[in-house]
């Protein structure tokens, strides 16, 4: 919720809306423990932060339509999570008149007749009053009843024309969009080039740079194609929530006027690319992929994958270091990664994509983004949407999300992201587990910049649960991450991590509540889920100090266990 702005936040889609394919008919079946430990936590975090409303989804959840599911809406969301706001439907999501009785408080957009006075007349006593109170209190808390910034627009009036036609763009908003896009860019790879005696990135002023591929100069969605509500581009998602800009900055435009000697071939023409590469000191090769509401991506490939592979081969034969810039809506496959000298990934970064990419490529902004997903080695390793059937059983259970790839080699792991400098990790202070305490354990680490340039680090804390109970899944789980300020060479920053009872709990399906697990826990601090730097353990009140992990950089837990017999996995 944006305090003071008259804006109330809505979180969606509740719940198990994990695919767009057959989204109105698919029935997602998930066991109770997996639901609470894997799929509910993002919503529970939003509830804890005071979100005003929750939007229920089109799909079915464990046999009942999500907007007519009393178990998920009333029992789980309102009673067990303690949600005090209101539940609104996705547009025309109801399949019958049972939504209000199940826990939905608002029918959107309200034209299907399910929430008329007659339809709501048979609700249990107090339910209608509860619906009204939830909506009105949520609007009041969000500032909807205060004088509006737009004259003539207030609660109870039709503000659509005023809101949709207002120009909210300002220099401050553009600068914020650029900063957010740059700080979220993820440096996947950056290889040392022997000829120059340094990594290929950041680029240097005066370099001759070949800019290759249509994605480097891609334009945003415009009319007439914008008339298709699902139309998307490499900057924004398609669908009802898209925001189309008339001022999209491409990668080529972002690099222009920045002190580089640019030679561009903005097509997938191999002869043209070969010609431009002849005089280049370094190459930028772009690829992109789109996604939209109402259907899933056909594959995880970049649209220009074949061109990227061929262009990298050309650059390699000519001895030209090549950087792949990927503009993607989510996880992608990277069969070109081994031949790329460097790779930069931006997730649908909006109108300032090109400027943000240039800022990172030139080192004006140091890369600090981290992967919120895993990039698999091959598409077959991922779990595809359920297609051709209405029943979708989540057989992977707690092995969903980035844990799909546990035990498998991956292209780039969850949490991965490089900087233009190097960091080391050291423990400053740690405390053993305290019985009945909150937090149950704390530790302070110091991250120090040991490189030669400024940089930002994002240390991540993972916990591995004990094998004390058969119901406990032993996967390593993310339990916190923090971001450092911009650190100069030699400068350090201290981070305090705390483990609360919830962090060391599992969902008890017998008592339908969280239960703190007893036994030996392992704690890991690192730069990604497979780059663990500090390791420790504690058990029933007794702790052992954190120490450097017995692993090579980016090694797996299996390798870690093999080297450290006293630290069993």
PDB file of C-alpha atoms in Angstrom, residues 4-113:
ATOM      1  CA  UNK A   4      -0.510   8.953   1.479  1.00  0.00           C
ATOM      2  CA  UNK A   5      -1.081   8.409  -2.224  1.00  0.00           C
ATOM      3  CA  UNK A   6      -4.629   7.096  -2.031  1.00  0.00           C
ATOM      4  CA  UNK A   7      -3.527   3.793  -3.565  1.00  0.00           C
ATOM      5  CA  UNK A   8      -4.513   0.432  -2.099  1.00  0.00           C
ATOM      6  CA  UNK A   9      -2.507  -2.645  -3.153  1.00  0.00           C
ATOM      7  CA  UNK A  10      -4.145  -5.849  -4.431  1.00  0.00           C
ATOM      8  CA  UNK A  11      -2.222  -9.135  -4.523  1.00  0.00           C
ATOM      9  CA  UNK A  12      -3.149 -11.817  -7.062  1.00  0.00           C
ATOM     10  CA  UNK A  13      -3.986 -14.499  -8.119  1.00  0.00           C
ATOM     11  CA  UNK A  14      -5.164 -16.581  -5.175  1.00  0.00           C
ATOM     12  CA  UNK A  15      -4.445 -19.453  -5.491  1.00  0.00           C
ATOM     13  CA  UNK A  16      -2.510 -22.111  -7.472  1.00  0.00           C
ATOM     14  CA  UNK A  17      -2.759 -20.053 -10.663  1.00  0.00           C
ATOM     15  CA  UNK A  18       0.594 -21.454 -11.814  1.00  0.00           C
ATOM     16  CA  UNK A  19      -0.247 -21.593 -15.517  1.00  0.00           C
ATOM     17  CA  UNK A  20      -2.235 -19.667 -18.097  1.00  0.00           C
ATOM     18  CA  UNK A  21      -3.008 -22.656 -20.319  1.00  0.00           C
ATOM     19  CA  UNK A  22      -6.656 -23.646 -19.716  1.00  0.00           C
ATOM     20  CA  UNK A  23      -6.710 -21.204 -16.817  1.00  0.00           C
ATOM     21  CA  UNK A  24     -10.513 -21.242 -16.489  1.00  0.00           C
ATOM     22  CA  UNK A  25     -10.840 -25.000 -16.380  1.00  0.00           C
ATOM     23  CA  UNK A  26      -7.615 -26.445 -14.958  1.00  0.00           C
ATOM     24  CA  UNK A  27      -8.000 -27.989 -11.493  1.00  0.00           C
ATOM     25  CA  UNK A  28      -4.734 -27.707  -9.516  1.00  0.00           C
ATOM     26  CA  UNK A  29      -4.348 -30.384  -6.855  1.00  0.00           C
ATOM     27  CA  UNK A  30      -1.771 -29.764  -4.124  1.00  0.00           C
ATOM     28  CA  UNK A  31      -1.365 -31.375  -0.707  1.00  0.00           C
ATOM     29  CA  UNK A  32      -1.862 -29.242   2.403  1.00  0.00           C
ATOM     30  CA  UNK A  33       1.783 -29.089   3.509  1.00  0.00           C
ATOM     31  CA  UNK A  34       3.009 -28.043   0.059  1.00  0.00           C
ATOM     32  CA  UNK A  35       0.258 -25.436  -0.159  1.00  0.00           C
ATOM     33  CA  UNK A  36       1.323 -23.769   3.084  1.00  0.00           C
ATOM     34  CA  UNK A  37       5.080 -24.137   2.704  1.00  0.00           C
ATOM     35  CA  UNK A  38       5.460 -23.316  -0.987  1.00  0.00           C
ATOM     36  CA  UNK A  39       2.433 -21.557  -2.498  1.00  0.00           C
ATOM     37  CA  UNK A  40       0.924 -19.608   0.402  1.00  0.00           C
ATOM     38  CA  UNK A  41       4.052 -17.814   1.727  1.00  0.00           C
ATOM     39  CA  UNK A  42       4.028 -14.959  -0.854  1.00  0.00           C
ATOM     40  CA  UNK A  43       0.391 -14.216  -0.020  1.00  0.00           C
ATOM     41  CA  UNK A  44       1.021 -14.573   3.707  1.00  0.00           C
ATOM     42  CA  UNK A  45       3.876 -12.062   3.443  1.00  0.00           C
ATOM     43  CA  UNK A  46       1.565  -9.613   1.649  1.00  0.00           C
ATOM     44  CA  UNK A  47      -1.085 -10.073   4.326  1.00  0.00           C
ATOM     45  CA  UNK A  48       1.512  -9.388   6.999  1.00  0.00           C
ATOM     46  CA  UNK A  49       2.524  -6.196   5.174  1.00  0.00           C
ATOM     47  CA  UNK A  50      -1.075  -4.914   5.234  1.00  0.00           C
ATOM     48  CA  UNK A  51      -2.215  -5.532   1.679  1.00  0.00           C
ATOM     49  CA  UNK A  52      -5.725  -4.133   1.155  1.00  0.00           C
ATOM     50  CA  UNK A  53      -7.238  -6.786  -1.111  1.00  0.00           C
ATOM     51  CA  UNK A  54      -6.638 -10.242  -2.545  1.00  0.00           C
ATOM     52  CA  UNK A  55      -7.874 -11.237  -6.000  1.00  0.00           C
ATOM     53  CA  UNK A  56      -9.020 -14.830  -6.420  1.00  0.00           C
ATOM     54  CA  UNK A  57      -8.237 -16.631  -9.653  1.00  0.00           C
ATOM     55  CA  UNK A  58     -10.039 -18.358 -12.531  1.00  0.00           C
ATOM     56  CA  UNK A  59      -8.705 -21.870 -11.959  1.00  0.00           C
ATOM     57  CA  UNK A  60      -9.968 -24.576  -9.636  1.00  0.00           C
ATOM     58  CA  UNK A  61      -8.020 -25.391  -6.470  1.00  0.00           C
ATOM     59  CA  UNK A  62      -8.322 -28.907  -5.095  1.00  0.00           C
ATOM     60  CA  UNK A  63     -11.643 -29.472  -6.801  1.00  0.00           C
ATOM     61  CA  UNK A  64     -13.366 -26.109  -6.225  1.00  0.00           C
ATOM     62  CA  UNK A  65     -13.312 -22.914  -8.241  1.00  0.00           C
ATOM     63  CA  UNK A  66     -10.812 -20.570  -6.573  1.00  0.00           C
ATOM     64  CA  UNK A  67     -13.335 -17.748  -6.136  1.00  0.00           C
ATOM     65  CA  UNK A  68     -15.892 -20.142  -4.646  1.00  0.00           C
ATOM     66  CA  UNK A  69     -13.543 -22.091  -2.383  1.00  0.00           C
ATOM     67  CA  UNK A  70     -14.405 -21.695   1.295  1.00  0.00           C
ATOM     68  CA  UNK A  71     -11.337 -23.634   2.399  1.00  0.00           C
ATOM     69  CA  UNK A  72      -8.838 -21.331   0.720  1.00  0.00           C
ATOM     70  CA  UNK A  73     -10.717 -18.012   1.020  1.00  0.00           C
ATOM     71  CA  UNK A  74     -12.303 -18.227   4.469  1.00  0.00           C
ATOM     72  CA  UNK A  75     -10.463 -20.886   6.452  1.00  0.00           C
ATOM     73  CA  UNK A  76      -6.930 -20.426   5.136  1.00  0.00           C
ATOM     74  CA  UNK A  77      -6.778 -16.774   4.067  1.00  0.00           C
ATOM     75  CA  UNK A  78      -9.098 -15.002   6.475  1.00  0.00           C
ATOM     76  CA  UNK A  79      -8.976 -17.215   9.551  1.00  0.00           C
ATOM     77  CA  UNK A  80      -5.531 -18.844   9.588  1.00  0.00           C
ATOM     78  CA  UNK A  81      -3.565 -16.038   7.889  1.00  0.00           C
ATOM     79  CA  UNK A  82      -5.616 -13.355   9.628  1.00  0.00           C
ATOM     80  CA  UNK A  83      -6.415 -11.364   6.475  1.00  0.00           C
ATOM     81  CA  UNK A  84      -8.608  -8.358   7.370  1.00  0.00           C
ATOM     82  CA  UNK A  85      -9.040  -6.900   3.885  1.00  0.00           C
ATOM     83  CA  UNK A  86     -11.416  -7.909   1.126  1.00  0.00           C
ATOM     84  CA  UNK A  87     -11.380 -10.612  -1.537  1.00  0.00           C
ATOM     85  CA  UNK A  88     -12.282  -9.503  -5.054  1.00  0.00           C
ATOM     86  CA  UNK A  89     -12.849 -11.812  -7.988  1.00  0.00           C
ATOM     87  CA  UNK A  90     -10.858 -11.770 -11.170  1.00  0.00           C
ATOM     88  CA  UNK A  91     -13.019 -10.401 -13.959  1.00  0.00           C
ATOM     89  CA  UNK A  92     -16.035 -12.703 -14.486  1.00  0.00           C
ATOM     90  CA  UNK A  93     -14.342 -15.474 -12.480  1.00  0.00           C
ATOM     91  CA  UNK A  94     -17.439 -16.845 -10.737  1.00  0.00           C
ATOM     92  CA  UNK A  95     -19.020 -19.986 -12.076  1.00  0.00           C
ATOM     93  CA  UNK A  96     -22.092 -19.846  -9.823  1.00  0.00           C
ATOM     94  CA  UNK A  97     -23.641 -17.792  -7.056  1.00  0.00           C
ATOM     95  CA  UNK A  98     -21.615 -19.454  -4.276  1.00  0.00           C
ATOM     96  CA  UNK A  99     -18.747 -16.957  -4.162  1.00  0.00           C
ATOM     97  CA  UNK A 100     -20.011 -14.677  -1.387  1.00  0.00           C
ATOM     98  CA  UNK A 101     -20.820 -17.562   0.942  1.00  0.00           C
ATOM     99  CA  UNK A 102     -17.379 -19.037   0.300  1.00  0.00           C
ATOM    100  CA  UNK A 103     -15.535 -15.835   1.230  1.00  0.00           C
ATOM    101  CA  UNK A 104     -15.438 -13.546  -1.813  1.00  0.00           C
ATOM    102  CA  UNK A 105     -16.402  -9.962  -0.939  1.00  0.00           C
ATOM    103  CA  UNK A 106     -16.542  -8.230  -4.319  1.00  0.00           C
ATOM    104  CA  UNK A 107     -17.693  -9.349  -7.758  1.00  0.00           C
ATOM    105  CA  UNK A 108     -15.686  -7.777 -10.563  1.00  0.00           C
ATOM    106  CA  UNK A 109     -16.664  -6.125 -12.747  1.00  0.00           C
ATOM    107  CA  UNK A 110     -20.130  -6.830 -11.341  1.00  0.00           C
ATOM    108  CA  UNK A 111     -22.072  -7.484 -14.525  1.00  0.00           C
ATOM    109  CA  UNK A 112     -22.744 -11.214 -14.094  1.00  0.00           C
ATOM    110  CA  UNK A 113     -25.611 -10.857 -11.611  1.00  0.00           C
TER     111      UNK A 113
END
